[in-house]
């Protein structure tokens, strides 16, 4: 087979009409709201009717700490879904939507890769079904209403220095990170400092992905803290009266998007919150709907297992009342080499010793996942440069951890290549050994929750949490927020807060720089290190090469 | 019949699947890109195949100067379309899309009213098919790329005080009218003043509505002036390299949206540029596509005939190579009364003398339209409070102007009520008497074009255009922009620049405050008076009452 790029493969896909994909799941066409011929939203009426059905089994795909070598978590998620369908298990894939803005900086992301992709890839990297635009609109409406409230007399007595609701745009626009607004005199309001984040960083996004239904969505939106008064008491979104209109703007965005894999299997692609200041998972409504429609639901979480799987378990599963039957940890020989100290330029050469050394990173993730009471399979996402000896080294290591590693060749072969992984996952799921438990109870204090994650998951010696932050956490406990889970914002490249420390470091502490309350989403964010909520564009942005060619095809986006 | 609101009527509509509406126009389902079951975009491939078909007849609906009494221009456009279909003439309605932001200030606008509406009304007042979001994205990308260019070294030598490309958001957000951006130090760029307009004010919107096809769109986007250097030479969008990616973002937005009237007749709802700093008409691509598919295309222009019809003729028709066969001037008894000096509170009482006095406004519009060589019908949009004597007064006046006035009761009765208007329009169109001519030739100087519109259309004694502005216009002529038409930005409430002067004032001049070059859209804007490009929200915005009720219906939006 001649080498084909992801986009060439995606364009050559023999897509079925989306109504056929829906019909295979038992969704009648009148409950599928089409967006073109290959995308559709699933109607709320249909979802409501599923309540009494039993749930299928949930499989989480997570990974070792990401390295520049790439792990292929989404690719493996898609490949596993196709593999399960191939071996006769009905499976639905649930992944996140892509953010528009970053595609114009670096080249756009595929949804998967090789023969394990979700299509239509171009739409998914552009406006898709408009969900993120709806989130931007809802967020912007609240922002406008806050300043409008201040403009017309500020009855709520908002301290204009303490408006915490920023604005958002789905674009990499560093010039908007920090601005002074309401300039220009009396007609334009009271000047104050504020700024823009990228849309995926909006609390509205996190809420959309955690809300059970539209009623829950509206309540959560209303509970968001948008500002503080001089006496430090919070002003909520519901005080501004925006939550109803925001819900109206989000009513379609709340419905899961149905698309298909290259092998015409169903995929829900819905929601996409940041994986640092938010929980980084696709929507609860998509996952729960999929669980009603299929025997297996394969989903993924952001970053490595230390961040993504931890939040998936402690935030999403806890709040949604769901639990994984099996967790797949994706590793690659290349990533093990980099964790073992090999530079990116040297990844081409066989280096079994480095692979073995790097497996310590994988081992810690396996142990962590098992700590949640869920059985683990390691998927070795195959690269054509991997040698047999290197693959065997990973397999041997994993066996030593009392788990199984399966080489998976979905990128190259599609479901034919992932069938062995699917068999292993199905076998473990059928055995029904999972005894899911969150890492900490709701009732644990907020500071202790942070400490528990740092010491039990990252294996830090402790956290550095100064008196001011402890007092803030205590205040929130007194205000009734003590039951919330904690959302850690930390570098994804290391168990520590230092992105250069690969492998399985020990002897470090986790300094917490700031804590934030996402009262609507329902978690407390602990920020450990620099977190960028508005990316910039590179010197030569991809946008300069993106255009329609004479055939009407998009060039330069991928 | 018990009184029903527009939204109640719209919700009770017996909509046909959009594929059926398309089929009636000869559009096969594979060329209709559905957005839900009742909206679709028409594929470019289908449009390309229409080239050699003959055009139907174009009917422009315009109006007297708007008054708080309401004229019902869109309602008449929709009613006339239904009326033509009722009398056996295939007709398509072409109107503009609604802007999202303003709906959260005042109550949202219907698309028409009573029994003359286009549906689905709720979607059309919310995200619809995402066109305006795409325009916001394209505009935002260019804005981010300009500041990014400056950040990375400013090779183009942009004078950061002279960046004329502002940002946009589709929300009424006065706090963003004037801002200082790029604050926060080295990582965020070079601080400079800028601000946001509402999306419909974007030049991208005007271009989308004037472009022939995607290739023309890309060229026009590239030709936009985004900044000036210290030596005053312009920096174009193409210098930044954004036009290709912007075109990719706009490729779906360029396709006309097909929906239907309450009577299941086809309507294209596409584009919606400002009617002051832009030309205020639906897209050229929708109008031209409709002309290939139907015997009659009924479309409207923004504001009264002094602004809307003038721009329709001198900008849209000139550039698109189309011409109206008939113009309908909408008048109401109530509007005539207000033009005749009656206060809004006194509109309920019969006042034939005031009607007669107010007809001077109507008369000037009739004369102006005839000046373009096109026959005129006056549609008296019937209100239930109108008395027979008042209606007769309008009819008599119009007869004295050598034109026909037809009472139209589409609001109350649908096409049954508009059939007489449709008959009158069809009769005039069949007579083929139109000899369309623009008001001025391309070759006329820019200052003379402004003067010509002011004296011939507004009937001013002249324009006040100071030396600096004349020099600016001269510069643009020297740079090759002299052939462009002029786009007047003036109050819509009067022939003058004073919104309180109703009727047919004389003895005034038109002061021009500012001139702007929309080099991509292809017109020079002459700004006469205050023009607001970013509205604010009122003290109690409609958004505070908008919510989903228990039945899942939207409350408070209408």
mmCIF file of N, CA, C and O in Angstrom, chain A residues 510-545:
data_model
loop_
_atom_site.group_PDB
_atom_site.id
_atom_site.type_symbol
_atom_site.label_atom_id
_atom_site.label_comp_id
_atom_site.label_asym_id
_atom_site.label_seq_id
_atom_site.Cartn_x
_atom_site.Cartn_y
_atom_site.Cartn_z
ATOM 1 N N UNK A 510 4.461 18.948 45.210
ATOM 2 C CA UNK A 510 3.589 19.629 44.241
ATOM 3 C C UNK A 510 3.192 20.986 44.822
ATOM 4 O O UNK A 510 2.384 21.061 45.750
ATOM 5 N N UNK A 511 3.778 22.059 44.288
ATOM 6 C CA UNK A 511 3.396 23.387 44.784
ATOM 7 C C UNK A 511 2.086 23.844 44.113
ATOM 8 O O UNK A 511 1.976 23.800 42.886
ATOM 9 N N UNK A 512 1.120 24.263 44.906
ATOM 10 C CA UNK A 512 -0.140 24.779 44.364
ATOM 11 C C UNK A 512 -0.041 26.295 44.341
ATOM 12 O O UNK A 512 0.254 26.922 45.359
ATOM 13 N N UNK A 513 -0.245 26.858 43.174
ATOM 14 C CA UNK A 513 -0.052 28.295 43.020
ATOM 15 C C UNK A 513 -1.323 29.084 43.270
ATOM 16 O O UNK A 513 -1.313 30.228 43.675
ATOM 17 N N UNK A 514 -2.456 28.461 42.951
ATOM 18 C CA UNK A 514 -3.715 29.194 42.970
ATOM 19 C C UNK A 514 -4.829 28.172 43.060
ATOM 20 O O UNK A 514 -4.670 27.029 42.607
ATOM 21 N N UNK A 515 -5.943 28.532 43.694
ATOM 22 C CA UNK A 515 -7.127 27.674 43.650
ATOM 23 C C UNK A 515 -8.296 28.493 43.116
ATOM 24 O O UNK A 515 -8.383 29.691 43.357
ATOM 25 N N UNK A 516 -9.136 27.839 42.330
ATOM 26 C CA UNK A 516 -10.302 28.506 41.751
ATOM 27 C C UNK A 516 -11.534 27.645 41.986
ATOM 28 O O UNK A 516 -11.435 26.427 42.026
ATOM 29 N N UNK A 517 -12.667 28.297 42.107
ATOM 30 C CA UNK A 517 -13.916 27.575 42.324
ATOM 31 C C UNK A 517 -14.752 27.627 41.044
ATOM 32 O O UNK A 517 -15.160 28.702 40.617
ATOM 33 N N UNK A 518 -14.986 26.475 40.434
ATOM 34 C CA UNK A 518 -15.922 26.388 39.306
ATOM 35 C C UNK A 518 -17.228 25.850 39.878
ATOM 36 O O UNK A 518 -17.513 24.648 39.835
ATOM 37 N N UNK A 519 -18.013 26.775 40.420
ATOM 38 C CA UNK A 519 -19.169 26.378 41.230
ATOM 39 C C UNK A 519 -20.290 25.782 40.392
ATOM 40 O O UNK A 519 -21.084 24.982 40.888
ATOM 41 N N UNK A 520 -20.348 26.159 39.116
ATOM 42 C CA UNK A 520 -21.363 25.597 38.243
ATOM 43 C C UNK A 520 -20.965 24.222 37.730
ATOM 44 O O UNK A 520 -21.757 23.278 37.745
ATOM 45 N N UNK A 521 -19.730 24.114 37.279
ATOM 46 C CA UNK A 521 -19.222 22.819 36.818
ATOM 47 C C UNK A 521 -19.177 21.846 37.991
ATOM 48 O O UNK A 521 -19.406 20.645 37.830
ATOM 49 N N UNK A 522 -18.862 22.382 39.159
ATOM 50 C CA UNK A 522 -18.851 21.546 40.354
ATOM 51 C C UNK A 522 -17.501 20.951 40.678
ATOM 52 O O UNK A 522 -17.393 19.765 40.988
ATOM 53 N N UNK A 523 -16.461 21.758 40.617
ATOM 54 C CA UNK A 523 -15.159 21.318 41.108
ATOM 55 C C UNK A 523 -14.311 22.514 41.510
ATOM 56 O O UNK A 523 -14.579 23.652 41.117
ATOM 57 N N UNK A 524 -13.299 22.205 42.329
ATOM 58 C CA UNK A 524 -12.327 23.210 42.746
ATOM 59 C C UNK A 524 -11.052 22.945 41.957
ATOM 60 O O UNK A 524 -10.564 21.810 41.932
ATOM 61 N N UNK A 525 -10.544 23.967 41.283
ATOM 62 C CA UNK A 525 -9.354 23.800 40.463
ATOM 63 C C UNK A 525 -8.121 24.160 41.280
ATOM 64 O O UNK A 525 -8.069 25.232 41.886
ATOM 65 N N UNK A 526 -7.161 23.245 41.309
ATOM 66 C CA UNK A 526 -5.884 23.523 41.964
ATOM 67 C C UNK A 526 -4.841 23.713 40.876
ATOM 68 O O UNK A 526 -4.536 22.785 40.130
ATOM 69 N N UNK A 527 -4.316 24.927 40.776
ATOM 70 C CA UNK A 527 -3.395 25.252 39.684
ATOM 71 C C UNK A 527 -1.963 25.124 40.173
ATOM 72 O O UNK A 527 -1.551 25.801 41.103
ATOM 73 N N UNK A 528 -1.238 24.218 39.525
ATOM 74 C CA UNK A 528 0.135 23.898 39.921
ATOM 75 C C UNK A 528 1.029 24.200 38.732
ATOM 76 O O UNK A 528 1.254 23.340 37.883
ATOM 77 N N UNK A 529 1.493 25.438 38.613
ATOM 78 C CA UNK A 529 2.340 25.822 37.485
ATOM 79 C C UNK A 529 1.588 26.728 36.533
ATOM 80 O O UNK A 529 0.429 27.064 36.740
ATOM 81 N N UNK A 530 2.270 27.128 35.467
ATOM 82 C CA UNK A 530 1.701 28.031 34.467
ATOM 83 C C UNK A 530 0.610 27.329 33.674
ATOM 84 O O UNK A 530 0.850 26.271 33.092
ATOM 85 N N UNK A 531 -0.567 27.909 33.607
ATOM 86 C CA UNK A 531 -1.625 27.353 32.775
ATOM 87 C C UNK A 531 -2.036 28.417 31.764
ATOM 88 O O UNK A 531 -2.390 29.533 32.128
ATOM 89 N N UNK A 532 -1.973 28.072 30.506
ATOM 90 C CA UNK A 532 -2.294 29.012 29.426
ATOM 91 C C UNK A 532 -3.740 28.791 28.990
ATOM 92 O O UNK A 532 -4.082 27.706 28.545
ATOM 93 N N UNK A 533 -4.581 29.808 29.145
ATOM 94 C CA UNK A 533 -5.984 29.648 28.742
ATOM 95 C C UNK A 533 -6.302 30.409 27.460
ATOM 96 O O UNK A 533 -7.441 30.411 27.017
ATOM 97 N N UNK A 534 -5.307 31.063 26.876
ATOM 98 C CA UNK A 534 -5.450 31.667 25.545
ATOM 99 C C UNK A 534 -4.144 31.491 24.802
ATOM 100 O O UNK A 534 -3.176 32.207 25.054
ATOM 101 N N UNK A 535 -4.133 30.519 23.863
ATOM 102 C CA UNK A 535 -2.889 30.296 23.109
ATOM 103 C C UNK A 535 -2.638 31.431 22.120
ATOM 104 O O UNK A 535 -3.537 32.216 21.804
ATOM 105 N N UNK A 536 -1.423 31.513 21.624
ATOM 106 C CA UNK A 536 -1.086 32.458 20.563
ATOM 107 C C UNK A 536 -0.845 31.710 19.262
ATOM 108 O O UNK A 536 -0.859 30.481 19.235
ATOM 109 N N UNK A 537 -0.644 32.450 18.193
ATOM 110 C CA UNK A 537 -0.315 31.843 16.905
ATOM 111 C C UNK A 537 1.203 31.846 16.734
ATOM 112 O O UNK A 537 1.884 32.744 17.233
ATOM 113 N N UNK A 538 1.742 30.872 16.010
ATOM 114 C CA UNK A 538 3.179 30.891 15.724
ATOM 115 C C UNK A 538 3.516 31.937 14.660
ATOM 116 O O UNK A 538 2.623 32.535 14.062
ATOM 117 N N UNK A 539 4.816 32.125 14.430
ATOM 118 C CA UNK A 539 5.247 33.173 13.497
ATOM 119 C C UNK A 539 4.665 32.968 12.100
ATOM 120 O O UNK A 539 4.239 33.924 11.467
ATOM 121 N N UNK A 540 4.672 31.741 11.645
ATOM 122 C CA UNK A 540 4.061 31.444 10.333
ATOM 123 C C UNK A 540 2.857 30.535 10.582
ATOM 124 O O UNK A 540 2.956 29.316 10.497
ATOM 125 N N UNK A 541 1.719 31.119 10.904
ATOM 126 C CA UNK A 541 0.567 30.283 11.257
ATOM 127 C C UNK A 541 0.091 29.425 10.083
ATOM 128 O O UNK A 541 0.227 29.819 8.927
ATOM 129 N N UNK A 542 -0.440 28.262 10.410
ATOM 130 C CA UNK A 542 -0.964 27.365 9.376
ATOM 131 C C UNK A 542 -1.972 28.070 8.493
ATOM 132 O O UNK A 542 -2.094 27.768 7.302
ATOM 133 N N UNK A 543 -2.693 29.037 9.067
ATOM 134 C CA UNK A 543 -3.727 29.743 8.313
ATOM 135 C C UNK A 543 -3.204 30.310 7.000
ATOM 136 O O UNK A 543 -3.939 30.399 6.019
ATOM 137 N N UNK A 544 -1.923 30.695 6.986
ATOM 138 C CA UNK A 544 -1.373 31.283 5.769
ATOM 139 C C UNK A 544 -1.313 30.291 4.614
ATOM 140 O O UNK A 544 -1.207 30.681 3.457
ATOM 141 N N UNK A 545 -1.365 28.990 4.933
ATOM 142 C CA UNK A 545 -1.307 27.969 3.872
ATOM 143 C C UNK A 545 -2.652 27.321 3.614
ATOM 144 O O UNK A 545 -2.771 26.469 2.742
#
